[in-house]
């Protein structure tokens, strides 16, 4: 099956463990909520060749969407658009619409600070230099525009790495695109917690409930240790609203809770322990 | 250049945004500290074909190490070893040493809880079922052993997804392997913070300092907004200890601080603001 979305996160700070990848989690959660499944997340360095390879490989898998984050800013190591251009075999060029967006940001800055006009230096023009035949996407809270490329089977969208900017562009422009593509599919989830039962004892019980509830995915997440078991059990379903997802979820939860309690496990609807 | 390490994180919970990928950050930080650079992180679903593809693709890039996390447990969706076996074109088999490890865990559990013997069910034997010609790695805090495969040019290590278990196996077995491979290379880093200067103004100043200090990598991370600039500037160096990395780092910091202050920016050695 062709994947629905891939996320590519660009930034050395993620590969040296300096930064926790909250962007990937935020994007995955929001995309899943719109009904679009994320199939792969790739984190890659601030290197043109590396970025180009990862974009090329993702395009070959033909997802409906590719979202990149990071590397759109004014500094030398902001190389995402150069990498995308290389992957698409296109040149970079100053885009008039993007340049206007960047210019307006600096004019607003100068007005607000009552300083003189902010010069459009090379570093600033860089943020309006995007691959040929792509479109800038307005950035409501920062300077660097996002970039959108409509390709054969994929829409590729490049977003900045600053979380507030990435989130703002996503909400303003990307979310509705995803929703349109997913139609009336929605995602529903709920967790319960089980004490006093080992994950290895739980395993065949989950198998049974998933067999009886083929639309519901059930996954156990051990939160304690094997000799003091505390397990989160996560139920999820992705389907049309007319298929009554909440009812189906609830039916699976009731079934599993009941057989766990018969195995002398204890069920909680809220997490009664601090996670590790 | 051939990458030194790739990390593969297996788990639907990462792709639906339920779980923040703290494992990837922890592994990246610890591996970087041992002198081994992480070149790529890939997050993939609990699907055998997907896992096998990602492992195959990573092997083709010939990193010295591949570390996977997640998918070693007793439930049906723990499919990492099946995916690895498929990528390596090997069968899965019950490994006597691994079975002994799993058995001892349950015996200890039964002794501690003073319950009867814990039966070695199919779900429990699953954790001792590993690809042919690979070795189990002891898990000091959990039940599922890690797995190590020495391949032509790559050492592949599969670790559990539970953070405490992953970290314990890494510290007990993996860290020394990485250190041995990196030799006397170490990684050093330091951040300073700049207010009152836009990132786009900073960009050419960073270029100048990196040109004068070729071993030092300097990356700016905007933490405020473009009209209220607050920027973290991160300096890092990866080199032999005999190359005086701390001195080199300090030299670059002093140079950049000085030219930022000449551009009427303010430098702080500690973060004086709350990050976004």
Coordinates of C-alpha atoms in Angstrom, one line a residue:
Chain A
X1 CA 0.0 0.0 0.0
X2 CA 1.2 3.5 -0.9
X3 CA 1.9 5.5 2.2
X4 CA -0.2 8.6 2.9
X5 CA 2.3 10.9 4.4
X6 CA 6.0 11.0 5.1
X7 CA 7.7 13.5 7.4
X8 CA 11.3 14.6 6.9
X9 CA 13.0 16.5 9.7
X10 CA 16.1 18.4 8.8
X11 CA 18.6 19.4 11.5
X12 CA 21.9 18.4 13.0
X13 CA 20.5 19.3 16.4
X14 CA 18.2 16.3 16.2
X15 CA 21.1 14.0 15.3
X16 CA 23.3 15.0 18.2
X17 CA 20.5 14.7 20.6
X18 CA 20.5 18.4 21.5
X19 CA 16.9 18.8 20.5
X20 CA 13.9 16.6 21.3
X21 CA 11.9 16.1 18.1
X22 CA 8.6 17.6 19.3
X23 CA 7.9 18.8 15.7
X24 CA 7.6 15.2 14.5
X25 CA 5.2 14.3 17.3
X26 CA 3.1 17.5 16.7
X27 CA 2.9 16.9 13.0
X28 CA 2.1 13.2 13.4
X29 CA -0.6 13.9 15.9
X30 CA -2.3 16.6 13.8
X31 CA -2.0 14.7 10.5
X32 CA -3.4 11.5 12.1
X33 CA -6.3 13.6 13.5
X34 CA -7.2 14.8 9.9
X35 CA -7.4 11.2 8.8
X36 CA -4.0 11.0 7.0
X37 CA -1.7 8.3 8.2
X38 CA 2.0 9.0 8.7
X39 CA 4.0 6.1 7.3
X40 CA 7.5 7.2 7.9
X41 CA 9.5 9.9 9.7
X42 CA 13.1 10.5 8.7
X43 CA 15.6 12.8 10.4
X44 CA 18.5 14.0 8.4
X45 CA 21.5 16.3 8.7
X46 CA 21.9 19.8 7.3
X47 CA 23.6 18.5 4.2
X48 CA 22.4 19.1 0.6
X49 CA 23.2 15.6 -0.6
X50 CA 21.6 13.9 2.4
X51 CA 18.5 16.0 2.1
X52 CA 18.2 15.4 -1.6
X53 CA 18.6 11.6 -1.1
X54 CA 16.0 11.4 1.6
X55 CA 13.5 13.5 -0.5
X56 CA 14.2 11.3 -3.6
X57 CA 13.7 8.1 -1.7
X58 CA 10.4 9.4 -0.1
X59 CA 9.1 10.5 -3.6
X60 CA 9.8 7.0 -4.9
X61 CA 7.4 5.5 -2.3
X62 CA 4.7 7.9 -3.7
X63 CA 3.1 9.1 -0.6
X64 CA 0.3 11.7 -1.1
X65 CA 2.1 14.2 1.1
X66 CA 5.6 14.8 2.1
X67 CA 6.1 17.4 4.8
X68 CA 9.6 18.6 5.7
X69 CA 10.5 20.7 8.7
X70 CA 13.6 22.8 9.4
X71 CA 16.2 24.4 7.2
X72 CA 14.3 27.4 5.7
X73 CA 16.0 30.2 7.6
X74 CA 18.6 32.8 6.6
X75 CA 21.8 31.0 7.8
X76 CA 24.4 29.0 5.7
X77 CA 23.2 25.7 7.3
X78 CA 19.5 26.2 6.2
X79 CA 19.8 23.9 3.2
X80 CA 16.4 22.2 2.8
X81 CA 15.3 24.1 -0.3
X82 CA 18.7 23.4 -2.0
X83 CA 18.2 19.7 -1.1
X84 CA 14.7 19.7 -2.5
X85 CA 15.7 21.5 -5.7
X86 CA 18.4 18.9 -6.2
X87 CA 16.0 16.0 -5.6
X88 CA 13.5 17.6 -8.1
X89 CA 16.2 18.4 -10.6
X90 CA 15.2 22.1 -10.6
X91 CA 17.1 25.3 -10.1
X92 CA 16.7 27.7 -7.1
X93 CA 15.4 31.1 -8.0
X94 CA 14.3 34.2 -6.3
X95 CA 10.5 34.0 -6.2
X96 CA 8.8 37.4 -6.6
X97 CA 5.8 36.5 -4.3
X98 CA 8.2 35.0 -1.7
X99 CA 10.4 38.1 -1.8
X100 CA 7.3 40.3 -1.3
X101 CA 6.4 38.2 1.8
X102 CA 9.9 38.6 3.2
X103 CA 10.1 42.3 2.4
X104 CA 6.7 43.0 4.2
X105 CA 7.9 41.2 7.3
X106 CA 11.0 43.4 7.5
X107 CA 9.0 46.6 6.8
X108 CA 6.6 45.7 9.6
X109 CA 9.6 45.0 11.8
X110 CA 11.1 48.4 11.0
X111 CA 7.8 50.2 11.6
X112 CA 7.3 48.5 14.9
X113 CA 10.8 49.2 16.2
X114 CA 10.8 52.6 14.5
X115 CA 14.2 51.9 13.1
X116 CA 15.4 52.7 9.6
X117 CA 14.5 50.4 6.7
X118 CA 15.8 46.9 7.1
X119 CA 18.1 46.2 4.1
X120 CA 17.3 43.1 2.0
X121 CA 20.7 41.5 2.4
X122 CA 21.8 38.2 0.8
X123 CA 20.8 36.2 4.0
X124 CA 17.3 37.7 3.8
X125 CA 16.9 37.2 0.0
X126 CA 17.9 33.6 0.6
X127 CA 14.6 33.0 2.4
X128 CA 12.8 34.0 -0.9
X129 CA 15.0 31.8 -3.0
X130 CA 13.0 28.6 -3.7
X131 CA 13.0 25.8 -6.3
X132 CA 11.5 26.6 -9.7
X133 CA 7.8 25.8 -10.2
X134 CA 7.1 25.8 -6.5
X135 CA 5.0 28.3 -4.5
X136 CA 5.7 30.2 -1.3
X137 CA 3.2 29.6 1.6
X138 CA 2.6 32.6 3.9
X139 CA 4.2 32.3 7.4
X140 CA 1.8 34.1 9.8
X141 CA 4.3 34.4 12.7
X142 CA 7.8 34.3 11.3
X143 CA 9.8 35.5 8.3
X144 CA 10.7 32.5 6.1
X145 CA 7.7 31.4 4.0
X146 CA 6.9 27.8 3.6
X147 CA 7.1 26.2 0.2
X148 CA 4.7 24.0 -1.7
X149 CA 5.4 21.8 -4.7
X150 CA 2.7 20.0 -6.5
X151 CA 4.4 16.9 -8.1
X152 CA 3.0 14.0 -10.1
X153 CA 1.6 11.9 -7.2
X154 CA 2.7 13.9 -4.2
X155 CA 2.3 17.3 -2.7
X156 CA 5.5 18.3 -1.0
X157 CA 5.4 21.0 1.7
X158 CA 8.4 22.5 3.3
X159 CA 7.8 24.1 6.7
X160 CA 10.2 26.0 9.1
X161 CA 11.7 24.2 12.1
X162 CA 10.7 26.9 14.7
X163 CA 7.7 25.1 16.3
X164 CA 5.4 28.2 16.5
X165 CA 6.0 29.0 12.8
X166 CA 5.6 25.3 11.7
X167 CA 2.4 25.0 13.6
X168 CA 0.9 28.3 12.3
X169 CA 1.6 27.5 8.7
X170 CA 0.2 24.0 9.2
X171 CA -3.0 25.2 10.7
X172 CA -3.5 28.1 8.2
X173 CA -2.7 26.2 5.0
X174 CA -1.8 22.5 5.4
X175 CA -4.6 21.1 7.7
X176 CA -7.4 21.8 5.2
X177 CA -5.4 20.1 2.3
X178 CA -5.0 17.0 4.4
X179 CA -8.6 17.0 5.5
X180 CA -9.7 17.3 1.8
X181 CA -7.6 14.3 0.9
X182 CA -8.8 12.1 3.7
X183 CA -12.5 12.8 3.1
X184 CA -14.7 11.6 5.9
X185 CA -12.1 9.3 7.5
X186 CA -11.4 10.1 11.2
X187 CA -9.1 8.7 13.8
X188 CA -10.3 7.8 17.3
X189 CA -8.2 6.5 20.3
X190 CA -8.6 5.7 23.9
X191 CA -6.3 4.2 26.6
X192 CA -7.0 2.0 29.6
X193 CA -4.5 0.8 32.2
X194 CA -4.0 -2.6 33.6
X195 CA -2.2 -3.6 36.8
X196 CA -1.3 -7.0 38.1
X197 CA -1.0 -8.7 34.7
X198 CA 2.3 -9.3 32.8
X199 CA 2.5 -8.1 29.2
X200 CA 3.3 -11.6 28.2
X201 CA 0.1 -12.8 29.8
X202 CA -1.8 -10.0 28.1
X203 CA -0.5 -10.8 24.6
X204 CA -2.8 -13.7 23.7
X205 CA -5.8 -11.8 25.2
X206 CA -5.1 -8.8 22.9
X207 CA -4.9 -11.2 20.0
X208 CA -8.3 -12.6 20.8
X209 CA -10.0 -9.1 21.1
X210 CA -8.4 -7.9 17.9
X211 CA -9.6 -11.0 16.1
X212 CA -13.2 -10.2 17.3
X213 CA -12.9 -6.5 16.5
X214 CA -11.0 -6.4 13.1
X215 CA -11.3 -2.5 12.8
X216 CA -9.7 -1.8 16.1
X217 CA -6.0 -1.8 16.7
X218 CA -4.8 -2.6 20.2
X219 CA -1.3 -2.0 21.4
X220 CA 0.1 -2.5 24.9
X221 CA 2.8 -0.1 26.3
X222 CA 4.5 -1.4 29.5
X223 CA 5.0 1.5 31.9
X224 CA 6.2 -0.4 34.9
X225 CA 8.6 -3.3 35.0
X226 CA 7.9 -7.0 34.3
X227 CA 7.8 -7.8 38.0
X228 CA 5.6 -4.9 38.9
X229 CA 3.4 -4.7 35.8
X230 CA 1.6 -1.5 34.9
X231 CA 0.5 -1.5 31.3
X232 CA -1.2 1.1 29.2
X233 CA -3.4 -0.5 26.6
X234 CA -4.1 1.8 23.7
X235 CA -7.1 1.3 21.4
X236 CA -7.4 3.1 18.1
X237 CA -9.6 3.0 15.0
X238 CA -9.4 4.9 11.7
X239 CA -12.7 4.8 9.7
X240 CA -15.6 6.8 8.4
X241 CA -17.8 8.4 11.0
X242 CA -20.8 6.5 9.6
X243 CA -19.1 3.3 10.7
X244 CA -19.6 4.3 14.4
X245 CA -16.0 4.3 15.5
X246 CA -16.6 5.2 19.1
X247 CA -19.0 2.3 19.5
X248 CA -16.6 -0.1 18.0
X249 CA -13.8 1.2 20.2
X250 CA -15.9 0.9 23.3
X251 CA -17.0 -2.7 22.4
X252 CA -13.3 -3.8 22.2
X253 CA -12.5 -2.0 25.5
X254 CA -15.3 -3.7 27.3
X255 CA -14.3 -7.2 25.9
X256 CA -10.6 -6.9 26.8
X257 CA -11.3 -5.4 30.2
X258 CA -13.6 -8.3 31.0
X259 CA -11.1 -11.0 30.1
X260 CA -8.2 -9.2 31.9
X261 CA -10.3 -9.1 35.1
X262 CA -11.0 -12.8 34.7
X263 CA -7.2 -13.3 34.6
X264 CA -7.1 -11.3 38.0
X265 CA -5.7 -8.2 36.3
X266 CA -7.0 -4.8 37.5
X267 CA -8.3 -2.2 35.0
X268 CA -8.2 1.6 35.4
X269 CA -9.7 4.1 33.1
X270 CA -7.1 6.7 34.1
X271 CA -3.4 6.3 34.6
X272 CA -3.0 5.7 38.4
X273 CA 0.9 5.7 38.3
X274 CA 3.5 8.1 37.1
X275 CA 5.0 6.9 33.8
X276 CA 8.7 6.0 33.7
Chain B
X1 CA 31.2 9.6 3.3
X2 CA 29.8 6.5 4.9
X3 CA 27.6 7.2 7.9
X4 CA 28.8 6.1 11.3
X5 CA 25.4 5.2 12.8
X6 CA 21.8 5.0 11.9
X7 CA 18.9 4.7 14.4
X8 CA 15.7 3.0 13.5
X9 CA 12.7 3.4 15.8
X10 CA 9.9 1.0 15.4
X11 CA 6.4 1.8 16.7
X12 CA 3.0 3.0 15.4
X13 CA 2.7 5.1 18.6
X14 CA 5.5 7.3 17.2
X15 CA 3.7 7.7 13.8
X16 CA 0.3 8.7 15.3
X17 CA 2.0 11.2 17.6
X18 CA 1.0 9.4 20.8
X19 CA 4.6 9.1 22.0
X20 CA 7.3 11.7 21.9
X21 CA 10.5 10.0 20.6
X22 CA 12.7 10.5 23.6
X23 CA 14.5 7.2 22.8
X24 CA 15.9 8.8 19.6
X25 CA 17.2 11.8 21.5
X26 CA 18.7 9.8 24.2
X27 CA 20.5 7.4 21.8
X28 CA 21.7 10.3 19.6
X29 CA 23.1 12.2 22.6
X30 CA 24.9 9.2 24.1
X31 CA 26.2 8.0 20.8
X32 CA 27.5 11.5 19.9
X33 CA 29.2 11.6 23.3
X34 CA 31.1 8.4 22.5
X35 CA 32.4 10.1 19.3
X36 CA 30.1 8.2 16.9
X37 CA 28.0 10.5 14.6
X38 CA 24.4 9.7 14.0
X39 CA 23.7 10.2 10.3
X40 CA 20.0 9.3 10.1
X41 CA 17.0 8.4 12.3
X42 CA 14.1 6.6 10.7
X43 CA 10.7 6.0 12.4
X44 CA 8.7 3.1 11.0
X45 CA 5.5 1.3 11.7
X46 CA 5.0 -2.1 13.3
X47 CA 4.9 -3.9 9.9
X48 CA 7.3 -6.6 8.9
X49 CA 7.7 -5.4 5.3
X50 CA 8.3 -1.8 6.4
X51 CA 10.8 -2.7 9.0
X52 CA 12.6 -5.0 6.5
X53 CA 12.8 -2.2 3.9
X54 CA 14.2 0.3 6.3
X55 CA 16.8 -2.1 7.6
X56 CA 17.8 -3.1 4.0
X57 CA 18.1 0.6 2.9
X58 CA 20.2 1.4 6.0
X59 CA 22.5 -1.5 5.4
X60 CA 23.1 -0.4 1.8
X61 CA 24.4 2.9 3.1
X62 CA 27.0 0.9 5.1
X63 CA 27.0 2.6 8.5
X64 CA 29.3 1.1 11.1
X65 CA 26.3 0.7 13.5
X66 CA 22.6 0.4 13.2
X67 CA 20.6 0.5 16.4
X68 CA 16.9 -0.3 16.4
X69 CA 14.6 0.4 19.3
X70 CA 11.2 -1.1 19.9
X71 CA 9.3 -4.2 18.9
X72 CA 11.1 -6.9 20.9
X73 CA 8.3 -7.7 23.3
X74 CA 5.8 -10.6 23.7
X75 CA 2.8 -9.1 21.7
X76 CA 1.7 -9.7 18.2
X77 CA 2.8 -6.2 17.1
X78 CA 6.4 -6.7 18.3
X79 CA 7.8 -7.4 14.8
X80 CA 11.2 -6.0 14.7
X81 CA 13.1 -9.3 14.7
X82 CA 10.9 -10.7 12.0
X83 CA 11.6 -7.6 9.9
X84 CA 15.4 -7.8 10.6
X85 CA 15.3 -11.6 9.7
X86 CA 13.6 -10.7 6.4
X87 CA 16.1 -8.0 5.6
X88 CA 19.0 -10.3 6.3
X89 CA 17.4 -13.2 4.5
X90 CA 17.6 -15.4 7.6
X91 CA 15.1 -17.5 9.4
X92 CA 14.0 -16.9 13.0
X93 CA 14.8 -19.6 15.5
X94 CA 14.6 -20.1 19.2
X95 CA 18.0 -19.2 20.5
X96 CA 19.0 -21.4 23.5
X97 CA 21.0 -18.6 25.2
X98 CA 18.1 -16.2 24.8
X99 CA 15.6 -18.7 26.0
X100 CA 17.7 -19.3 29.1
X101 CA 17.8 -15.5 29.7
X102 CA 14.0 -15.2 29.4
X103 CA 13.5 -18.3 31.6
X104 CA 15.6 -16.9 34.4
X105 CA 13.7 -13.7 34.3
X106 CA 10.4 -15.5 34.9
X107 CA 11.9 -17.8 37.5
X108 CA 13.1 -14.7 39.4
X109 CA 9.7 -13.2 39.1
X110 CA 8.0 -16.3 40.5
X111 CA 10.4 -16.5 43.4
X112 CA 9.9 -12.8 44.2
X113 CA 6.1 -13.0 44.0
X114 CA 6.1 -16.5 45.6
X115 CA 3.8 -17.7 42.9
X116 CA 3.9 -20.9 41.1
X117 CA 6.3 -21.4 38.2
X118 CA 5.6 -19.0 35.3
X119 CA 4.8 -21.2 32.2
X120 CA 6.9 -20.6 29.1
X121 CA 4.0 -19.7 26.8
X122 CA 4.3 -19.0 23.1
X123 CA 4.3 -15.2 23.9
X124 CA 7.2 -15.6 26.2
X125 CA 9.2 -18.0 23.9
X126 CA 8.7 -15.3 21.2
X127 CA 11.1 -13.1 23.0
X128 CA 13.8 -15.7 22.6
X129 CA 13.1 -16.3 18.9
X130 CA 15.7 -14.3 17.0
X131 CA 17.3 -14.3 13.5
X132 CA 19.8 -17.1 12.8
X133 CA 23.4 -16.3 13.4
X134 CA 22.6 -13.4 15.8
X135 CA 23.3 -13.2 19.5
X136 CA 21.1 -12.2 22.4
X137 CA 22.3 -9.3 24.5
X138 CA 21.4 -9.5 28.3
X139 CA 18.7 -7.1 29.4
X140 CA 19.6 -6.0 33.0
X141 CA 16.2 -4.6 33.8
X142 CA 13.5 -6.2 31.6
X143 CA 12.6 -9.6 30.1
X144 CA 13.2 -9.3 26.3
X145 CA 16.9 -9.6 25.5
X146 CA 18.5 -7.3 23.0
X147 CA 19.9 -8.8 19.8
X148 CA 23.3 -8.3 18.1
X149 CA 24.2 -9.2 14.5
X150 CA 27.7 -8.8 13.2
X151 CA 27.3 -8.2 9.5
X152 CA 29.9 -7.5 6.7
X153 CA 30.4 -3.8 7.4
X154 CA 27.9 -3.1 10.0
X155 CA 27.1 -4.1 13.6
X156 CA 23.3 -4.2 14.0
X157 CA 21.9 -4.0 17.5
X158 CA 18.2 -4.3 18.3
X159 CA 17.1 -2.8 21.6
X160 CA 13.7 -2.8 23.4
X161 CA 11.5 0.3 23.2
X162 CA 10.9 0.7 27.0
X163 CA 13.3 3.5 27.8
X164 CA 14.7 2.0 31.0
X165 CA 15.5 -1.3 29.3
X166 CA 17.0 0.4 26.2
X167 CA 19.2 2.6 28.3
X168 CA 20.4 -0.2 30.5
X169 CA 21.4 -2.5 27.6
X170 CA 23.1 0.5 25.9
X171 CA 25.2 1.4 28.9
X172 CA 26.0 -2.2 29.8
X173 CA 26.9 -3.5 26.3
X174 CA 26.7 -0.9 23.5
X175 CA 28.5 2.2 24.8
X176 CA 31.9 0.4 25.0
X177 CA 31.5 -1.0 21.4
X178 CA 30.9 2.5 20.1
X179 CA 33.8 4.0 22.1
X180 CA 36.1 1.3 20.8
X181 CA 35.1 2.2 17.2
X182 CA 35.5 5.9 17.7
X183 CA 38.9 5.7 19.3
X184 CA 40.1 9.0 20.9
X185 CA 37.5 11.2 19.1
X186 CA 35.3 13.2 21.4
X187 CA 32.4 15.6 21.0
X188 CA 32.3 19.0 22.7
X189 CA 29.6 21.6 22.7
X190 CA 28.6 24.9 24.3
X191 CA 25.7 27.4 23.7
X192 CA 25.6 31.2 24.2
X193 CA 22.5 33.3 23.8
X194 CA 22.1 36.6 21.8
X195 CA 19.4 39.2 22.2
X196 CA 18.7 42.3 20.1
X197 CA 20.1 40.9 16.8
X198 CA 18.0 39.2 14.1
X199 CA 19.0 35.8 12.9
X200 CA 19.3 37.2 9.3
X201 CA 21.8 39.8 10.7
X202 CA 23.7 37.1 12.5
X203 CA 24.0 34.8 9.5
X204 CA 27.0 36.4 7.8
X205 CA 28.8 36.9 11.1
X206 CA 28.5 33.1 11.7
X207 CA 29.9 32.5 8.2
X208 CA 32.9 34.6 9.1
X209 CA 33.6 32.9 12.4
X210 CA 33.2 29.4 10.8
X211 CA 35.6 30.4 8.1
X212 CA 38.2 31.4 10.7
X213 CA 37.6 28.3 12.8
X214 CA 37.2 25.4 10.4
X215 CA 36.9 22.7 13.0
X216 CA 34.0 24.4 14.8
X217 CA 30.4 24.1 13.7
X218 CA 28.2 27.0 14.7
X219 CA 24.4 26.8 14.4
X220 CA 21.8 29.4 15.4
X221 CA 18.5 28.4 16.9
X222 CA 15.9 31.2 17.1
X223 CA 14.0 31.0 20.4
X224 CA 12.0 34.2 20.2
X225 CA 10.4 35.8 17.2
X226 CA 12.0 37.8 14.4
X227 CA 10.7 41.0 15.8
X228 CA 11.8 40.1 19.4
X229 CA 15.0 38.2 18.6
X230 CA 16.4 35.8 21.2
X231 CA 18.8 33.3 19.6
X232 CA 20.7 30.3 21.0
X233 CA 24.0 29.9 19.2
X234 CA 25.4 26.4 19.5
X235 CA 29.1 25.7 19.0
X236 CA 30.3 22.1 18.6
X237 CA 33.5 20.3 17.7
X238 CA 34.3 16.7 17.1
X239 CA 38.0 15.9 17.2
X240 CA 40.8 14.1 19.1
X241 CA 41.5 15.4 22.6
X242 CA 45.1 16.2 21.6
X243 CA 43.6 18.8 19.2
X244 CA 42.5 20.9 22.2
X245 CA 38.8 21.0 21.3
X246 CA 37.8 23.1 24.3
X247 CA 40.3 25.8 23.4
X248 CA 39.1 25.9 19.8
X249 CA 35.5 26.1 20.9
X250 CA 36.3 29.0 23.3
X251 CA 38.2 30.8 20.6
X252 CA 35.2 30.7 18.2
X253 CA 32.9 31.8 21.0
X254 CA 35.0 34.8 21.9
X255 CA 35.3 35.9 18.2
X256 CA 31.6 35.6 17.5
X257 CA 30.6 37.3 20.8
X258 CA 32.8 40.2 20.0
X259 CA 31.4 40.9 16.5
X260 CA 27.9 40.4 17.7
X261 CA 28.4 43.0 20.4
X262 CA 29.9 45.4 17.8
X263 CA 26.5 45.0 15.9
X264 CA 24.8 46.1 19.1
X265 CA 23.6 42.6 20.0
X266 CA 23.7 41.4 23.7
X267 CA 25.4 38.2 24.6
X268 CA 24.4 35.9 27.6
X269 CA 26.2 32.8 28.7
X270 CA 23.1 31.4 30.1
X271 CA 19.6 31.3 28.7
X272 CA 17.8 34.4 30.1
X273 CA 14.4 33.5 28.6
X274 CA 12.1 30.6 28.6
X275 CA 12.3 28.7 25.4
X276 CA 9.2 28.5 23.2

